[in-house]
Coordinates of C-alpha atoms in Angstrom, one line a residue:
M1 CA 2.9 -37.8 -99.6
T2 CA 2.3 -37.3 -95.9
V3 CA 4.6 -35.8 -93.3
D4 CA 5.1 -39.2 -91.5
K5 CA 6.2 -40.9 -94.7
S6 CA 8.4 -38.2 -95.9
K7 CA 10.4 -37.3 -92.8
S8 CA 13.7 -38.6 -94.0
K9 CA 13.3 -36.8 -97.4
L10 CA 12.2 -33.6 -95.6
A11 CA 15.1 -33.8 -93.2
Q12 CA 17.5 -34.1 -96.2
A13 CA 15.9 -31.3 -98.1
A14 CA 15.7 -29.1 -95.0
A15 CA 19.4 -29.7 -94.4
E16 CA 20.1 -28.5 -97.9
I17 CA 17.9 -25.5 -97.5
G18 CA 19.4 -24.8 -94.1
S19 CA 22.9 -24.8 -95.4
G20 CA 21.8 -22.0 -97.7
W21 CA 20.3 -20.0 -94.9
E22 CA 23.4 -20.6 -92.8
K23 CA 25.6 -19.2 -95.5
S24 CA 23.4 -16.1 -95.8
W25 CA 23.8 -15.5 -92.0
Q26 CA 27.5 -16.0 -92.1
L27 CA 27.9 -13.6 -95.0
G28 CA 25.5 -11.1 -93.4
K29 CA 23.0 -11.3 -96.3
T30 CA 20.0 -11.3 -94.0
S31 CA 17.5 -8.8 -95.5
F32 CA 14.8 -11.3 -94.6
D33 CA 15.5 -10.5 -90.9
K34 CA 13.5 -7.4 -90.3
G35 CA 15.4 -6.3 -87.2
A36 CA 12.3 -5.6 -85.2
P37 CA 9.0 -7.3 -84.3
P38 CA 6.2 -6.4 -86.8
P39 CA 3.6 -3.9 -85.6
A40 CA 0.7 -6.3 -86.3
L41 CA 2.1 -8.8 -83.8
V42 CA 2.8 -6.1 -81.2
K43 CA -0.8 -4.9 -81.5
L44 CA -2.3 -8.4 -81.2
V45 CA -0.2 -9.1 -78.0
A46 CA -1.1 -5.6 -76.6
E47 CA -4.8 -6.4 -77.2
G48 CA -4.5 -9.6 -75.2
R49 CA -5.6 -11.7 -78.2
V50 CA -2.6 -14.2 -78.3
P51 CA -3.3 -17.2 -76.1
N52 CA -1.1 -17.9 -73.1
G53 CA 0.8 -21.2 -72.7
R54 CA 3.3 -22.2 -75.4
A55 CA 3.9 -20.1 -78.5
L56 CA 6.0 -21.2 -81.5
V57 CA 7.9 -19.0 -83.9
P58 CA 9.4 -21.2 -86.7
G59 CA 12.2 -19.6 -88.7
C60 CA 12.5 -16.9 -86.0
D61 CA 15.6 -15.3 -87.6
G62 CA 17.0 -12.7 -85.2
G63 CA 14.5 -13.5 -82.4
H64 CA 12.8 -10.2 -82.4
D65 CA 9.2 -11.6 -82.4
L66 CA 10.1 -13.7 -79.4
T67 CA 10.7 -10.6 -77.3
V68 CA 7.0 -9.6 -77.9
L69 CA 5.5 -13.0 -77.3
A70 CA 7.5 -13.9 -74.2
S71 CA 5.7 -13.2 -70.9
P72 CA 5.3 -14.8 -67.4
S73 CA 2.2 -16.6 -68.8
R74 CA 3.5 -17.4 -72.2
F75 CA 6.7 -19.3 -73.2
A76 CA 7.9 -18.3 -76.6
L77 CA 10.0 -20.9 -78.5
G78 CA 12.0 -20.0 -81.6
L79 CA 13.1 -22.5 -84.2
E80 CA 16.0 -22.0 -86.5
I81 CA 17.8 -24.3 -88.8
S82 CA 20.9 -22.0 -89.1
P83 CA 23.3 -22.3 -86.1
T84 CA 24.4 -18.7 -86.7
A85 CA 20.8 -17.5 -86.6
V86 CA 20.3 -19.4 -83.3
I87 CA 23.3 -17.5 -81.8
K88 CA 21.9 -14.2 -83.1
A89 CA 18.4 -14.9 -81.7
R90 CA 19.7 -15.9 -78.3
G91 CA 21.7 -12.7 -78.2
T92 CA 18.5 -10.8 -78.9
L93 CA 16.7 -12.4 -76.0
Q94 CA 19.7 -11.7 -73.7
S95 CA 20.0 -8.0 -74.8
N96 CA 16.3 -7.6 -74.2
S97 CA 16.6 -9.2 -70.7
I98 CA 14.1 -11.9 -71.5
P99 CA 14.2 -14.5 -68.7
D100 CA 15.1 -18.1 -69.6
D101 CA 11.8 -19.3 -68.2
Q102 CA 9.9 -17.1 -70.8
A103 CA 11.7 -17.8 -74.1
A104 CA 14.3 -20.0 -75.8
V105 CA 15.7 -20.7 -79.3
I106 CA 16.7 -24.1 -80.5
E107 CA 18.3 -25.4 -83.7
A108 CA 15.7 -27.8 -85.1
D109 CA 13.8 -28.8 -88.2
F110 CA 10.2 -27.6 -88.2
F111 CA 9.0 -30.7 -90.0
T112 CA 10.6 -33.3 -87.8
F113 CA 11.3 -31.9 -84.3
T114 CA 9.6 -33.7 -81.4
E115 CA 8.7 -33.0 -77.8
A116 CA 12.1 -34.5 -76.8
D117 CA 13.8 -31.5 -78.6
L118 CA 12.1 -28.9 -76.4
P119 CA 13.9 -27.1 -73.6
A120 CA 13.3 -28.9 -70.3
L121 CA 11.3 -25.9 -69.0
I122 CA 8.4 -26.6 -71.3
A123 CA 8.8 -30.2 -72.4
S124 CA 6.2 -32.7 -71.4
T125 CA 7.2 -36.1 -70.1
P126 CA 5.9 -38.9 -72.3
A127 CA 4.4 -42.0 -70.7
S128 CA 6.9 -44.7 -69.9
G129 CA 8.0 -46.5 -73.0
E130 CA 6.3 -44.1 -75.4
P131 CA 8.3 -42.2 -78.0
A132 CA 8.2 -38.5 -77.9
G133 CA 5.7 -37.2 -80.4
A134 CA 5.1 -33.9 -82.0
P135 CA 4.8 -31.1 -79.5
Q136 CA 1.7 -29.0 -79.4
F137 CA 1.4 -25.2 -79.0
D138 CA -1.3 -22.8 -78.0
A139 CA -0.2 -20.3 -80.6
M140 CA 2.1 -20.1 -83.6
F141 CA 3.4 -17.1 -85.5
D142 CA 4.4 -17.4 -89.1
Y143 CA 6.2 -14.5 -90.7
T144 CA 8.6 -14.9 -93.7
F145 CA 8.5 -18.7 -93.0
M146 CA 5.9 -20.4 -95.3
C147 CA 7.0 -18.1 -98.2
S148 CA 10.5 -19.4 -97.9
F149 CA 9.6 -22.9 -99.0
P150 CA 9.2 -24.0 -102.6
P151 CA 5.5 -24.3 -103.7
S152 CA 5.7 -28.1 -103.5
W153 CA 6.2 -27.9 -99.8
R154 CA 3.1 -25.8 -99.0
R155 CA 0.7 -28.7 -98.3
L156 CA 3.3 -30.2 -96.0
W157 CA 3.6 -26.9 -94.2
A158 CA -0.1 -26.8 -93.6
T159 CA -0.3 -30.4 -92.4
R160 CA 2.6 -29.9 -90.0
T161 CA 1.2 -26.6 -88.7
A162 CA -2.1 -28.3 -87.9
E163 CA -0.2 -31.0 -86.1
L164 CA 1.7 -28.6 -83.9
I165 CA -1.2 -26.3 -82.8
K166 CA -3.6 -27.6 -80.2
P167 CA -7.4 -27.8 -81.0
G168 CA -8.7 -24.3 -80.2
G169 CA -5.2 -22.8 -80.6
M170 CA -4.3 -19.8 -82.7
L171 CA -2.2 -19.5 -85.9
I172 CA -1.1 -16.0 -86.7
T173 CA 0.2 -15.4 -90.2
L174 CA 1.6 -12.3 -91.7
M175 CA 0.9 -13.3 -95.3
G176 CA 3.4 -12.0 -97.8
P177 CA 4.8 -11.1 -100.2
L178 CA 1.5 -10.6 -101.8
T179 CA 3.0 -10.3 -105.3
T180 CA 3.1 -12.2 -108.5
H181 CA 6.8 -12.4 -109.0
R182 CA 8.4 -15.7 -110.1
G183 CA 10.9 -17.7 -108.1
G184 CA 12.2 -17.2 -104.6
P185 CA 12.7 -17.3 -101.8
P186 CA 10.7 -15.5 -100.8
Y187 CA 8.1 -17.1 -103.0
S188 CA 4.9 -15.1 -103.8
V189 CA 1.8 -16.0 -101.9
S190 CA -1.8 -14.9 -101.7
V191 CA -4.6 -14.8 -99.2
E192 CA -6.5 -17.4 -101.3
L193 CA -3.5 -19.7 -101.1
Y194 CA -3.6 -19.6 -97.3
R195 CA -7.3 -20.1 -97.2
A196 CA -7.0 -23.2 -99.4
L197 CA -4.2 -24.6 -97.3
L198 CA -5.8 -24.0 -93.9
K199 CA -9.5 -24.6 -94.5
D200 CA -9.6 -28.2 -93.4
A201 CA -7.9 -27.7 -90.0
F202 CA -8.6 -24.0 -89.2
D203 CA -11.4 -21.5 -89.0
E204 CA -10.6 -18.1 -90.4
E205 CA -11.1 -15.4 -87.7
E206 CA -9.5 -12.4 -89.4
V207 CA -7.9 -11.4 -92.6
S208 CA -7.1 -7.7 -92.7
E209 CA -4.8 -4.9 -93.7
C210 CA -2.2 -4.2 -91.1
E211 CA 0.6 -1.8 -90.2
S212 CA 3.9 -3.1 -91.6
L213 CA 7.6 -2.5 -91.1
P214 CA 9.5 -0.4 -93.7
R215 CA 9.9 -2.1 -97.0
C216 CA 6.9 -4.3 -96.3
E217 CA 4.0 -1.8 -96.7
G218 CA 1.3 -3.0 -99.1
L219 CA 2.9 -6.4 -99.5
E220 CA 1.3 -8.3 -96.6
K221 CA -1.9 -8.9 -94.7
L222 CA -2.6 -10.2 -91.3
G223 CA -4.4 -13.6 -90.9
V224 CA -5.7 -15.0 -87.7
W225 CA -6.9 -18.6 -87.7
R226 CA -8.3 -20.9 -85.0
R227 CA -7.5 -24.6 -84.9
K228 CA -10.7 -26.6 -85.3
M229 CA -11.5 -29.0 -82.6
T230 CA -11.8 -31.7 -85.3
A231 CA -10.2 -31.3 -88.7
T232 CA -12.4 -31.9 -91.8
S233 CA -11.3 -33.7 -94.9

């Protein structure tokens, strides 16, 4: 099954999953929202390692990661499937005085959103008569996102991630929870799983121990991956 052939099924499944996340946000059961940007991301940005241009944060929760990525030279876009989370994340941007021309949050499905769904500030204009295709980003940050999907979705996540990141672009993953528990979300993951999913489209630049937020110590590692100029099969 490919992303193109499964969009309608994905949209239906995503809507069902999204309703669950929306209920969690409405009830205030949001332990998955860490309440602050992770130190590993803060460090990468401070070191100047994150590419400028367009950065994507799928499943951005309360929008805290966007406040770190947003800059005059980098537009940070957060995706959320929960309307309540969108409101929360937009409030985070406002309370941190992030300008509208540096960050935004939209309600959209990671697997199916197109260039036409992007804010006008960063959207590209397709050629006359051409449908809007998948947007492309210079960087993407995944934290508590891939692990939220059932294992059967993991290959689709990898395919879509490769589609959304420009050749030469960067994928930053905070890989966790690195446990062996059953069920989810969050579902358990491993470094080996990420390597297997990403090896065809990405080169591994770094996998390392990292400083974590409280309650996450020892449960995650940092992964930095570079989108290949040409994917291998």
